[in-house]
Short mmCIF file of C-alpha atoms in Angstrom, two decimals:
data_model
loop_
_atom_site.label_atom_id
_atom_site.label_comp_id
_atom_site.label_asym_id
_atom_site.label_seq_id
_atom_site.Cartn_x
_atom_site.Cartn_y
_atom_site.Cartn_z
CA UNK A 1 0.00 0.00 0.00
CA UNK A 2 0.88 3.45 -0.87
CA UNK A 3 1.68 6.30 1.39
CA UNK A 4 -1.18 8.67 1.68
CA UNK A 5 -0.42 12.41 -0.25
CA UNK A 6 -1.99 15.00 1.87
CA UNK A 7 -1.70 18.21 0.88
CA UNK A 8 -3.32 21.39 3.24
CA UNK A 9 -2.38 24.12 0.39
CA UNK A 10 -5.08 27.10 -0.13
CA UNK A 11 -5.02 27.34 -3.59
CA UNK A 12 -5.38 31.28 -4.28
CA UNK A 13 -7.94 31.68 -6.91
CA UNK A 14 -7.07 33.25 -10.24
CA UNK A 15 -10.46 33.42 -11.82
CA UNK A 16 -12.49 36.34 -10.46
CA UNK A 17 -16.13 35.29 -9.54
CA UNK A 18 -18.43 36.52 -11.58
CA UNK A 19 -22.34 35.89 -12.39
CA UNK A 20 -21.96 33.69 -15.32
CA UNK A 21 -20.35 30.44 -13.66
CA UNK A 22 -19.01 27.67 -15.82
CA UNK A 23 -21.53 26.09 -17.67
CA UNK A 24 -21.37 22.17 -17.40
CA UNK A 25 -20.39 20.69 -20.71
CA UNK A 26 -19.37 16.91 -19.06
CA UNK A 27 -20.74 15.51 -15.78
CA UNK A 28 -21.61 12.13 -16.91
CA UNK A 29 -21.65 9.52 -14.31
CA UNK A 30 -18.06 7.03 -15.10
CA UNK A 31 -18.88 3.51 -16.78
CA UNK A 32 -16.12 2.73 -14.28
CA UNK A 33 -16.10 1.06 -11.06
CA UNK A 34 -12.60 0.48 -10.45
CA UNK A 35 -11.39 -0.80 -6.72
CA UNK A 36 -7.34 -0.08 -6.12
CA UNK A 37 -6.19 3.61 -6.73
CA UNK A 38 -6.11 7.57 -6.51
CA UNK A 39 -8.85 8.79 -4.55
CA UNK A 40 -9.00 12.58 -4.80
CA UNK A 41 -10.32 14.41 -2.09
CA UNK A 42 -11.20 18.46 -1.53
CA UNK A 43 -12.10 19.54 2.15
CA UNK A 44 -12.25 23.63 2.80
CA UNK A 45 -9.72 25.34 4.18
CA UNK A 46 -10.51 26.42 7.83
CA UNK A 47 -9.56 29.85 9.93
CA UNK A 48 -6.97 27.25 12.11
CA UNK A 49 -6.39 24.32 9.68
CA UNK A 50 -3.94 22.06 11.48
CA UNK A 51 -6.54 20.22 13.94
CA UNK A 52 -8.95 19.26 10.79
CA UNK A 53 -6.08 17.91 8.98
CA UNK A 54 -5.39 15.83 11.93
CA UNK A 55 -9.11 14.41 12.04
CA UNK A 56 -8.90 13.63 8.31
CA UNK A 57 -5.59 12.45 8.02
CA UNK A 58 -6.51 9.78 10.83
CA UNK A 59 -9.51 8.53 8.76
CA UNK A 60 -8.24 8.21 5.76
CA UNK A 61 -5.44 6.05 7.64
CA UNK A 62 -8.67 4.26 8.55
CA UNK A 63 -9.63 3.53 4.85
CA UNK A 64 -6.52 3.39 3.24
CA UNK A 65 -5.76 0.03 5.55
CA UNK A 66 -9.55 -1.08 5.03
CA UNK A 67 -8.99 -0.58 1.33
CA UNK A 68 -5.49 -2.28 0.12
CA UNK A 69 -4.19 -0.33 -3.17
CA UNK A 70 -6.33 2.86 -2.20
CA UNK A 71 -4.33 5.87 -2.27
CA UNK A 72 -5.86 8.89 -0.47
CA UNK A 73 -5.25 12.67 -1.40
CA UNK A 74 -6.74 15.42 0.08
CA UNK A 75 -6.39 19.23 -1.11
CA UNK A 76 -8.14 22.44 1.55
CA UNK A 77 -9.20 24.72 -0.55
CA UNK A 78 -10.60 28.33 -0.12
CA UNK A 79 -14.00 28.58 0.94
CA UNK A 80 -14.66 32.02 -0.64
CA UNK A 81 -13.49 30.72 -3.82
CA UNK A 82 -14.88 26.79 -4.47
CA UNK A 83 -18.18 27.62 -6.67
CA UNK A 84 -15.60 28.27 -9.87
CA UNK A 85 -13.37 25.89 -8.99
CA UNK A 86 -15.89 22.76 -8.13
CA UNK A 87 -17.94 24.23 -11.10
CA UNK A 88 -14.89 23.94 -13.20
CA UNK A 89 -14.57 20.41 -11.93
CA UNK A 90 -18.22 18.94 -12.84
CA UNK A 91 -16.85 20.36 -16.48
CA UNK A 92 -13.69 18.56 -16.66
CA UNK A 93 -13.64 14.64 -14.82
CA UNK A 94 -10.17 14.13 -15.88
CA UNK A 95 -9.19 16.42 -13.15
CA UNK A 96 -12.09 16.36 -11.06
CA UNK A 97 -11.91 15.18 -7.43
CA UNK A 98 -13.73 11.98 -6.71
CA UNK A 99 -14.95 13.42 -3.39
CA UNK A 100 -15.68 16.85 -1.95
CA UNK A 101 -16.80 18.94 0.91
CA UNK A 102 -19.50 21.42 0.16
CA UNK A 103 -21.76 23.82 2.31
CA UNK A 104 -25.67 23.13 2.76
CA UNK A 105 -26.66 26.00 0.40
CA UNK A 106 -24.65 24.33 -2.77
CA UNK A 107 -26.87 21.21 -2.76
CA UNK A 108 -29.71 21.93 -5.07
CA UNK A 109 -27.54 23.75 -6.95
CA UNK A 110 -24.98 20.87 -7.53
CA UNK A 111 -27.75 18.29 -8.32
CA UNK A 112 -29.05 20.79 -11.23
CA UNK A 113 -25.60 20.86 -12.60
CA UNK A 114 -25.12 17.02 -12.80
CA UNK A 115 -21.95 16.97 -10.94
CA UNK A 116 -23.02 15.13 -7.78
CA UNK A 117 -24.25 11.33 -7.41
CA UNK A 118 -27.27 10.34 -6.22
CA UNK A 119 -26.24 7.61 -3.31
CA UNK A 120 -29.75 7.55 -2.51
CA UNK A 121 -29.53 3.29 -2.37
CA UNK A 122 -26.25 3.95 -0.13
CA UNK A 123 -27.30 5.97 2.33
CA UNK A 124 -30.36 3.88 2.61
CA UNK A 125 -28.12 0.53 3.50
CA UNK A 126 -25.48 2.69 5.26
CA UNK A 127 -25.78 1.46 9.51
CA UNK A 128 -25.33 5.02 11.20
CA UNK A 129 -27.52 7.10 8.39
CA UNK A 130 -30.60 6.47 10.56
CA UNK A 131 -29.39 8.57 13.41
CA UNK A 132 -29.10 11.47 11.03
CA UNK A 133 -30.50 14.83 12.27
CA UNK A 134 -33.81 14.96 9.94
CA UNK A 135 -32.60 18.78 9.23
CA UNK A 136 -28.99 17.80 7.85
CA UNK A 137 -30.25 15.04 6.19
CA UNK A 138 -32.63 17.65 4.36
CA UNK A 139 -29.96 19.34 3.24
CA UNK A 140 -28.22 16.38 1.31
CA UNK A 141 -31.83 15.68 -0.32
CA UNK A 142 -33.61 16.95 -3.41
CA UNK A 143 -36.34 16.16 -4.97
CA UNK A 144 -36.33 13.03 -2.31
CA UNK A 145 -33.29 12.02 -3.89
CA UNK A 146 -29.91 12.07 -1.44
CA UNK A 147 -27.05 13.60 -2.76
CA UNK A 148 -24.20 13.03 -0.17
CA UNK A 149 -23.63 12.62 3.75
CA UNK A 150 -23.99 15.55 6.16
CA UNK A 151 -21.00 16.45 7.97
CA UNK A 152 -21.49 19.10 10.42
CA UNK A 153 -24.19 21.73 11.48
CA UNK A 154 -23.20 24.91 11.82
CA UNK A 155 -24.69 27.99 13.54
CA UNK A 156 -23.49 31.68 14.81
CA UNK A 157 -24.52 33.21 18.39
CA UNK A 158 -22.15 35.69 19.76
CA UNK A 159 -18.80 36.22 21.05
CA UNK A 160 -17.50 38.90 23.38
CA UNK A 161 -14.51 40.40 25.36
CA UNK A 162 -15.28 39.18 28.85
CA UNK A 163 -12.51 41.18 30.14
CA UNK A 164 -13.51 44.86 28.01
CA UNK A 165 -17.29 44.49 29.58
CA UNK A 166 -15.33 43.97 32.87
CA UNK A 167 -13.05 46.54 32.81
CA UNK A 168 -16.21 49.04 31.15
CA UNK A 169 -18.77 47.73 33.25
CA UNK A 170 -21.02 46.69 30.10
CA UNK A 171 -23.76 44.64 30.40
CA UNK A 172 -24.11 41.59 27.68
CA UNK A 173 -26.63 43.01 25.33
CA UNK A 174 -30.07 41.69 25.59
CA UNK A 175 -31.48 43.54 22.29
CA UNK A 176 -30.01 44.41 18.93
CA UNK A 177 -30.22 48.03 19.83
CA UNK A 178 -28.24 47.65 22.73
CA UNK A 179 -25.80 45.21 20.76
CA UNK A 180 -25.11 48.35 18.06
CA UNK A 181 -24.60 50.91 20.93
CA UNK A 182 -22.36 48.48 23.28
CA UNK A 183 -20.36 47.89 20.11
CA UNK A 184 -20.03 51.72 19.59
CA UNK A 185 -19.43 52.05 23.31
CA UNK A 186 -16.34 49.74 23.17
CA UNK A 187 -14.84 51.82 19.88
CA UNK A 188 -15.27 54.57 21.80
CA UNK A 189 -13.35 53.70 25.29
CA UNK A 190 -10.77 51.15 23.22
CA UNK A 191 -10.07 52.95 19.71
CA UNK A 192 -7.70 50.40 18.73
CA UNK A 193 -10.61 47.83 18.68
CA UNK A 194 -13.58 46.91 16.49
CA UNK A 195 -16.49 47.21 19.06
CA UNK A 196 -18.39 44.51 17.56
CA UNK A 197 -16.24 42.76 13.99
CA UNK A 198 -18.34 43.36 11.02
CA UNK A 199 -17.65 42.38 7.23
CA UNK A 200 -19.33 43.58 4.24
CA UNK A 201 -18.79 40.10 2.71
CA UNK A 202 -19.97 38.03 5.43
CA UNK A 203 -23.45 37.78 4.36
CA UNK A 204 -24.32 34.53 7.11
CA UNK A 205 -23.46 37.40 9.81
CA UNK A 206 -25.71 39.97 8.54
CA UNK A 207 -29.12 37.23 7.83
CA UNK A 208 -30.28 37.42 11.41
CA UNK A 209 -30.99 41.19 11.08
CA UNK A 210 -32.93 40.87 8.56
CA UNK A 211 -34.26 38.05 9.88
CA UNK A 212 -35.17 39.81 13.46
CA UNK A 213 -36.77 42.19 12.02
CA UNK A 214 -39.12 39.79 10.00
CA UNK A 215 -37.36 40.55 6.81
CA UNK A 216 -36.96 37.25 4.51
CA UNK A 217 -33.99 36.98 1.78
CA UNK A 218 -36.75 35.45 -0.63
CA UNK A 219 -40.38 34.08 -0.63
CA UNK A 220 -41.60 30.76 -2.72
CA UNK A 221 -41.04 27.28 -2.47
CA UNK A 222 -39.81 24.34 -4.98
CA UNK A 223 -38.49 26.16 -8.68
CA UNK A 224 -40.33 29.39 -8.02
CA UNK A 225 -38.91 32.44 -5.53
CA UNK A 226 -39.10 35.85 -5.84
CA UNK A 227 -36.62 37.57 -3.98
CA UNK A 228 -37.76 39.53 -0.51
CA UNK A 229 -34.54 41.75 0.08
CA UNK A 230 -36.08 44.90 -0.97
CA UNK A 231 -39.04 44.63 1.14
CA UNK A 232 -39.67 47.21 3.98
CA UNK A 233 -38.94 45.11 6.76
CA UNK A 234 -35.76 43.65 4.97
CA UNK A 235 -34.73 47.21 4.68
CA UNK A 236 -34.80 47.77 8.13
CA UNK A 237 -32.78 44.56 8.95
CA UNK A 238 -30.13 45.68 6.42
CA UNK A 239 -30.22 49.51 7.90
CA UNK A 240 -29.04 47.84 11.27
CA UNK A 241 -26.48 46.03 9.97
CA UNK A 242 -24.84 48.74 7.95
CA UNK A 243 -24.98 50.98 10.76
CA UNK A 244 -22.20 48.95 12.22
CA UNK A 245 -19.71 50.23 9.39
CA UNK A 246 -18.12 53.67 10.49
CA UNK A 247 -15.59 54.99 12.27
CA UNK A 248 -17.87 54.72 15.74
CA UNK A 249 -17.72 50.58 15.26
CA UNK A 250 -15.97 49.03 12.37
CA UNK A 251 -14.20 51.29 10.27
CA UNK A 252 -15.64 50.96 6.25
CA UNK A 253 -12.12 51.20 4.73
CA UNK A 254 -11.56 48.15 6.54
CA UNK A 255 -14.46 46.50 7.19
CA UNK A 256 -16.22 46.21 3.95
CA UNK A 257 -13.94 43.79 2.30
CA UNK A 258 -14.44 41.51 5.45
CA UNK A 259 -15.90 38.21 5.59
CA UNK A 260 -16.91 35.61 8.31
CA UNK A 261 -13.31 34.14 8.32
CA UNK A 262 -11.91 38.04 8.85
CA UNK A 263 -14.35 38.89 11.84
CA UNK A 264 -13.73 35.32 13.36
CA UNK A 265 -9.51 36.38 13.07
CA UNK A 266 -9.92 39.82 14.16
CA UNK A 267 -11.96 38.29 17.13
CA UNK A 268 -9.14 35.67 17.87
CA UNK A 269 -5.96 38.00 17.79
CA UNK A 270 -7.66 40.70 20.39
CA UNK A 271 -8.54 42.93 17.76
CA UNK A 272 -12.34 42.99 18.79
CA UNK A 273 -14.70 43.59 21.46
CA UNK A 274 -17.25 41.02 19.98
CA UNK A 275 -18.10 39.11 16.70
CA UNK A 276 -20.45 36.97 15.26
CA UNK A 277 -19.13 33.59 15.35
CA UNK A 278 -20.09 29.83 14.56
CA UNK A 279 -19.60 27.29 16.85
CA UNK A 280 -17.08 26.01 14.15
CA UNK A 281 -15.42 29.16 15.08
CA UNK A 282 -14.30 27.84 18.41
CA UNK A 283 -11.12 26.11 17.73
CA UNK A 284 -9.73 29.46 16.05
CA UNK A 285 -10.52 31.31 18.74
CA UNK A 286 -9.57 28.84 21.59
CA UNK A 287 -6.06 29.42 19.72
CA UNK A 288 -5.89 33.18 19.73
CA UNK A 289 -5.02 35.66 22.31
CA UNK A 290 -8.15 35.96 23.46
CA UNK A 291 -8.32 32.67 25.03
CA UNK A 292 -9.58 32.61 28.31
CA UNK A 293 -11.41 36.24 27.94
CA UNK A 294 -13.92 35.56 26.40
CA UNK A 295 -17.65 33.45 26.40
CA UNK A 296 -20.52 33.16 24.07
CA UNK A 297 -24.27 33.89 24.64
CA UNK A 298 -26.92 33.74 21.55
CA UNK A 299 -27.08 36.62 18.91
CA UNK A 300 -30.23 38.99 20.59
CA UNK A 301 -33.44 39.55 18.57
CA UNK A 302 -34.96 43.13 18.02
CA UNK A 303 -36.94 42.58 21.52
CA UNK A 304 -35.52 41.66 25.25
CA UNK A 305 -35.51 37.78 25.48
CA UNK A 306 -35.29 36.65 21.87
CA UNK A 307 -32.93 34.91 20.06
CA UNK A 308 -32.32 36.40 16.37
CA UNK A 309 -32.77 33.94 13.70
CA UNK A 310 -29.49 32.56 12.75
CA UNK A 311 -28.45 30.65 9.53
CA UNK A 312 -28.93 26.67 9.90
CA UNK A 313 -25.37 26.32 8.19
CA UNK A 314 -23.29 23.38 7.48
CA UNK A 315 -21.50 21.05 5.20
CA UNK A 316 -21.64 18.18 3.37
CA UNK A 317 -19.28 15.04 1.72
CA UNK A 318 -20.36 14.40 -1.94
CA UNK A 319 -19.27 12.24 -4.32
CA UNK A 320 -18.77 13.35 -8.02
CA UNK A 321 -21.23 11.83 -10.53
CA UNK A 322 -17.97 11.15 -12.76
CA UNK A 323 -15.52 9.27 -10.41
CA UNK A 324 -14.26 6.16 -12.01
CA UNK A 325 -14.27 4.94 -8.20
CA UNK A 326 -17.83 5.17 -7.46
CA UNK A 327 -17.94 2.39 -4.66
CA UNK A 328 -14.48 3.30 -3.35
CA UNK A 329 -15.61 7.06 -3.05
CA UNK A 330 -18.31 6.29 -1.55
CA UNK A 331 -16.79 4.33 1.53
CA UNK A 332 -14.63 7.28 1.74
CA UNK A 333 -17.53 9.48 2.44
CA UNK A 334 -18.86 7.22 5.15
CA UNK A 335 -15.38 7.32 6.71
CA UNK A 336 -14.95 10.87 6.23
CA UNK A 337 -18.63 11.22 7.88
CA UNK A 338 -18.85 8.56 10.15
CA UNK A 339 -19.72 8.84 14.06
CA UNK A 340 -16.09 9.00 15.11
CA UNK A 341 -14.84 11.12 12.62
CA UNK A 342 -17.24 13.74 13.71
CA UNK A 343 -17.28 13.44 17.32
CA UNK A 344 -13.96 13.56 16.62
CA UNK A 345 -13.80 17.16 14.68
CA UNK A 346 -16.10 18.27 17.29
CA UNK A 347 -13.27 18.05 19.97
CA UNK A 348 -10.72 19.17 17.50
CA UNK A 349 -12.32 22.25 15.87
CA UNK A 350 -15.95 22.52 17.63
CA UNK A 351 -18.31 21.56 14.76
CA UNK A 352 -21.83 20.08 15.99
CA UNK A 353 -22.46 17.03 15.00
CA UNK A 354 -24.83 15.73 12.51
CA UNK A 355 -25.93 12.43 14.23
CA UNK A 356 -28.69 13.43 17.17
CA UNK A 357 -26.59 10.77 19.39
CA UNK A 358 -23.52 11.91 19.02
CA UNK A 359 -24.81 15.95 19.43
CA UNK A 360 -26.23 14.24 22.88
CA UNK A 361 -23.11 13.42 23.68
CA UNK A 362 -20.90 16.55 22.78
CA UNK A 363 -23.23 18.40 24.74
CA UNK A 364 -23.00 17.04 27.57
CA UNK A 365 -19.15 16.90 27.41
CA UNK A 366 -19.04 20.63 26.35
CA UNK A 367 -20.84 23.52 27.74
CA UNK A 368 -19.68 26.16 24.91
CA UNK A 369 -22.21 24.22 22.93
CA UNK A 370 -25.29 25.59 24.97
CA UNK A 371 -25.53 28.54 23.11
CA UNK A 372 -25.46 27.60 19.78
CA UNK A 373 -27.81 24.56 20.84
CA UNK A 374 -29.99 27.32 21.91
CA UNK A 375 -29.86 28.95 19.23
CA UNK A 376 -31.14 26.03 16.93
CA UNK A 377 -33.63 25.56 18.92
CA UNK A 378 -35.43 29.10 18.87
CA UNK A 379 -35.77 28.66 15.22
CA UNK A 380 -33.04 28.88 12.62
CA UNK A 381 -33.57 29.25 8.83
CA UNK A 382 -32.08 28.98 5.07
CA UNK A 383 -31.56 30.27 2.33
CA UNK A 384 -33.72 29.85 -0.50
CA UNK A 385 -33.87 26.26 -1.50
CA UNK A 386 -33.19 27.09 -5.19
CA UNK A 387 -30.55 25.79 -7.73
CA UNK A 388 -30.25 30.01 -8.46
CA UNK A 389 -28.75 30.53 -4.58
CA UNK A 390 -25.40 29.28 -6.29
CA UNK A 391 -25.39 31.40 -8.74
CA UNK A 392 -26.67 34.29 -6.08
CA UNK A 393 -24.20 33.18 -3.89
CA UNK A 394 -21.34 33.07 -6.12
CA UNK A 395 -22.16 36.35 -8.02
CA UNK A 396 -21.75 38.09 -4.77
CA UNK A 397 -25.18 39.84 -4.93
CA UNK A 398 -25.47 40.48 -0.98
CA UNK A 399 -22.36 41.38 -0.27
CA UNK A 400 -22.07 43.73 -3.08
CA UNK A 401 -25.24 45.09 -1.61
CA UNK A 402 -23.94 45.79 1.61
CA UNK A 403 -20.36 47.10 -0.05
CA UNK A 404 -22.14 49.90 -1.92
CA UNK A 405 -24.67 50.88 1.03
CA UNK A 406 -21.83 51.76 3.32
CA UNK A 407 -19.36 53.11 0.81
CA UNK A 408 -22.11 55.23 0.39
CA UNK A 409 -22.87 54.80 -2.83
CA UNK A 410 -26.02 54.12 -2.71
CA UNK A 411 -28.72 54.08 0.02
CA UNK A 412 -30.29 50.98 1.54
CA UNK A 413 -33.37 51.63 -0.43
CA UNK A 414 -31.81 52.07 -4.00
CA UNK A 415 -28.97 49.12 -3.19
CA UNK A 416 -31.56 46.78 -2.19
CA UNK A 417 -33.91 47.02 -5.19
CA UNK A 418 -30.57 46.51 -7.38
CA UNK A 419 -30.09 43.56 -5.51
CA UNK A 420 -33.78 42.17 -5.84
CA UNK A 421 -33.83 42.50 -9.63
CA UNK A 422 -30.15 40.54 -9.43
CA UNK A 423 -31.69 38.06 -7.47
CA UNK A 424 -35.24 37.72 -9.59
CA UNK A 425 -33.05 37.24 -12.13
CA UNK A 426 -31.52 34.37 -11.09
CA UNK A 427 -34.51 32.55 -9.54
CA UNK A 428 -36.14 32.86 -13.71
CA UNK A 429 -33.10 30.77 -15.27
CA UNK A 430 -34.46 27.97 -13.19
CA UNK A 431 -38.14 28.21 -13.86
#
């Protein structure tokens, strides 16, 4: 048996993204079958990388002696960056990974594209699919067909500077009103900080505004949605969140460009009073200089008492429709997905588990988990469950709409309509 090749290299992205993504031209499933081989494998490339690789190098260890003549590579690539470059993939098998990790809100637009396998049959016989969360395992399904494994939930609550609210005698915001004016209150005692770590590209940060305020991204179910963004309640969601950009919080110049990943690593190195974090965030921040000063209660709603909606987030393990190592591939996703493996990246980098068990058991082990469980619990939602979120997604529609609102170049009102007729536009390529 080979030695494993495992690479952890964040490939820096060339191509720029823009709204026309590749078009698949080849995503035919592989007459071939074959048992003894490369497996190729792309994972996403975390904040703090180091502790996943660990996890994934030790189960593919797993499979590799399970599987004599399987050969096991795994590439991290760059979050921000993986709709061209898995797009690109479904369009050219030759040098296509056989397996990949991909977030919730990819799923329906994957399956439209051809480039996942339907493993509907596998799932169905594999032992530990029937303790799936009946939410994750949504998110690998279309059109009752399943598309891949889930591999971690994911959802944001928020973090904050237990020593700053000490040493300013703040009290942990119970309101978003009072979040938006403690984070201003911070800037203003501690200049060199960010009173709360905003980013103009971190749209998953800036949904539970909207959300609060009983804004929705879109309305319509199945191949028909008609985007929501520009609606008056939207509006006032996305009017709270861009007050956060200014010199008084987050400075613009600096902010705007941010996403999730920047907020999370201002957070971490003591560069922020508070941020909105995932509870896949943790291991990051466990490793910054913030450790030990810190603690995490649930993002507030618009009243005293609520919870803000956050985004049920997550990923999946897929296998591509045009492996020539269909069976093999697929073992590897059960590995890669199994039990252990995640209660395993739960200790290593925080991520909830998929399995309801093994989420039992985490939480009882952990108590940074309360929150977030909390969280879920008071009601979290999606995006749109449309093959046109890709596209959405990748075209950077939201976060171009929150660029140009606090560059000031346009107001909420004007940048939000833009958006909406982006969006509409979108949701009509796919009926």
């Amino acid at each position: 048996m080979k030695l494993s090749v495992r690479t952890a290299v964040a490939v820096t992205a060339l191509a720029v993204v823009t709204a026309c993504a590749p078009q698949t031209s080849d995503n035919s499933s592989s007459e071939k079958d074959e048992k003894t081989g490369t497996l190729r494998v792309w994972l996403f490339q975390e904040v703090s990388n180091a502790p996943k690789e660990k996890v994934v190098d030790a189960a593919v260890d797993t499979f590799e002696k399970a599987h004599e003549g399987a050969d096991v590579q795994v590439e991290y690539i760059p979050v921000e960056t993986r709709a061209q470059r898995i797009k690109a993939a479904f369009n050219d098998p030759k040098s296509a990974p056989d397996v990949i990790e991909y977030g919730n809100t990819d799923t329906a637009g994957y399956v439209k594209d051809g480039g996942l396998a339907d493993i509907t049959e596998d799932f169905a016989d594999w032992s530990e699919a029937k303790d799936t969360d009946p939410t994750a395992k949504q998110s690998v399904t279309v059109d009752g067909k399943i598309y891949g494994a889930p591999y971690f939930v994911g959802v944001r609550a928020l973090y904050y500077r237990t020593d700053v609210f000490e040493e300013l005698g703040l009290e942990v915001p119970k309101t978003q009103a009072e979040l938006i004016s403690t984070a201003k209150e911070i800037r203003a005692a501690k200049p060199d900080l960010y009173g709360l770590a905003v980013g103009g590209a971190y749209t998953y940060g800036a949904m539970p505004f909207i959300w609060s305020n009983g804004g929705e991204i879109a309305n319509g179910k199945g191949g028909s949605y008609a985007s929501a963004i520009d609606s008056a309640a939207a509006q006032k969601g996305i009017e709270a969140y861009t007050s956060l950009f200014g010199d008084d919080n987050c400075p613009a110049a600096k902010c705007a460009g941010m996403g999730g990943n920047d907020t999370v690593t201002a957070f971490a190195s003591g560069k922020a009073g508070m941020a909105i974090g995932g509870d896949f965030s943790h291991a990051a921040i466990e490793a910054g200089s913030v450790k030990g000063k810190y603690a995490v209660v649930p993002l507030p709603g618009v009243k005293s008492g609520e919870i803000a909606p956050a985004f049920a987030g997550g990923n999946n393990i897929g296998v591509l429709k045009s492996t020539s190592h269909r069976t093999l591939a697929i073992d590897l996703m059960e590995q890669l997905a199994s039990k252990k493996t995640q209660a395993e990246l739960f200790d290593a980098m925080g991520f909830l588990p998929t399995y309801t068990d093994v989420r039992a058991d985490v939480a009882k082990k952990e108590p940074f988990v309360k929150p977030f469980v909390q969280t879920l619990a008071a009601g979290a939602k999606f995006v749109p469950a449309s093959p046109a979120w890709a596209q959405i997604d990748a075209s950077l529609v939201l976060p171009t709409m929150f660029q140009e609102i606090v560059s000031g170049k346009k107001d909420v009102a004007a940048a939000s309509k833009d958006a909406a007729t982006k969006m509409n536009d979108a949701f009509s390529t796919v009926g």
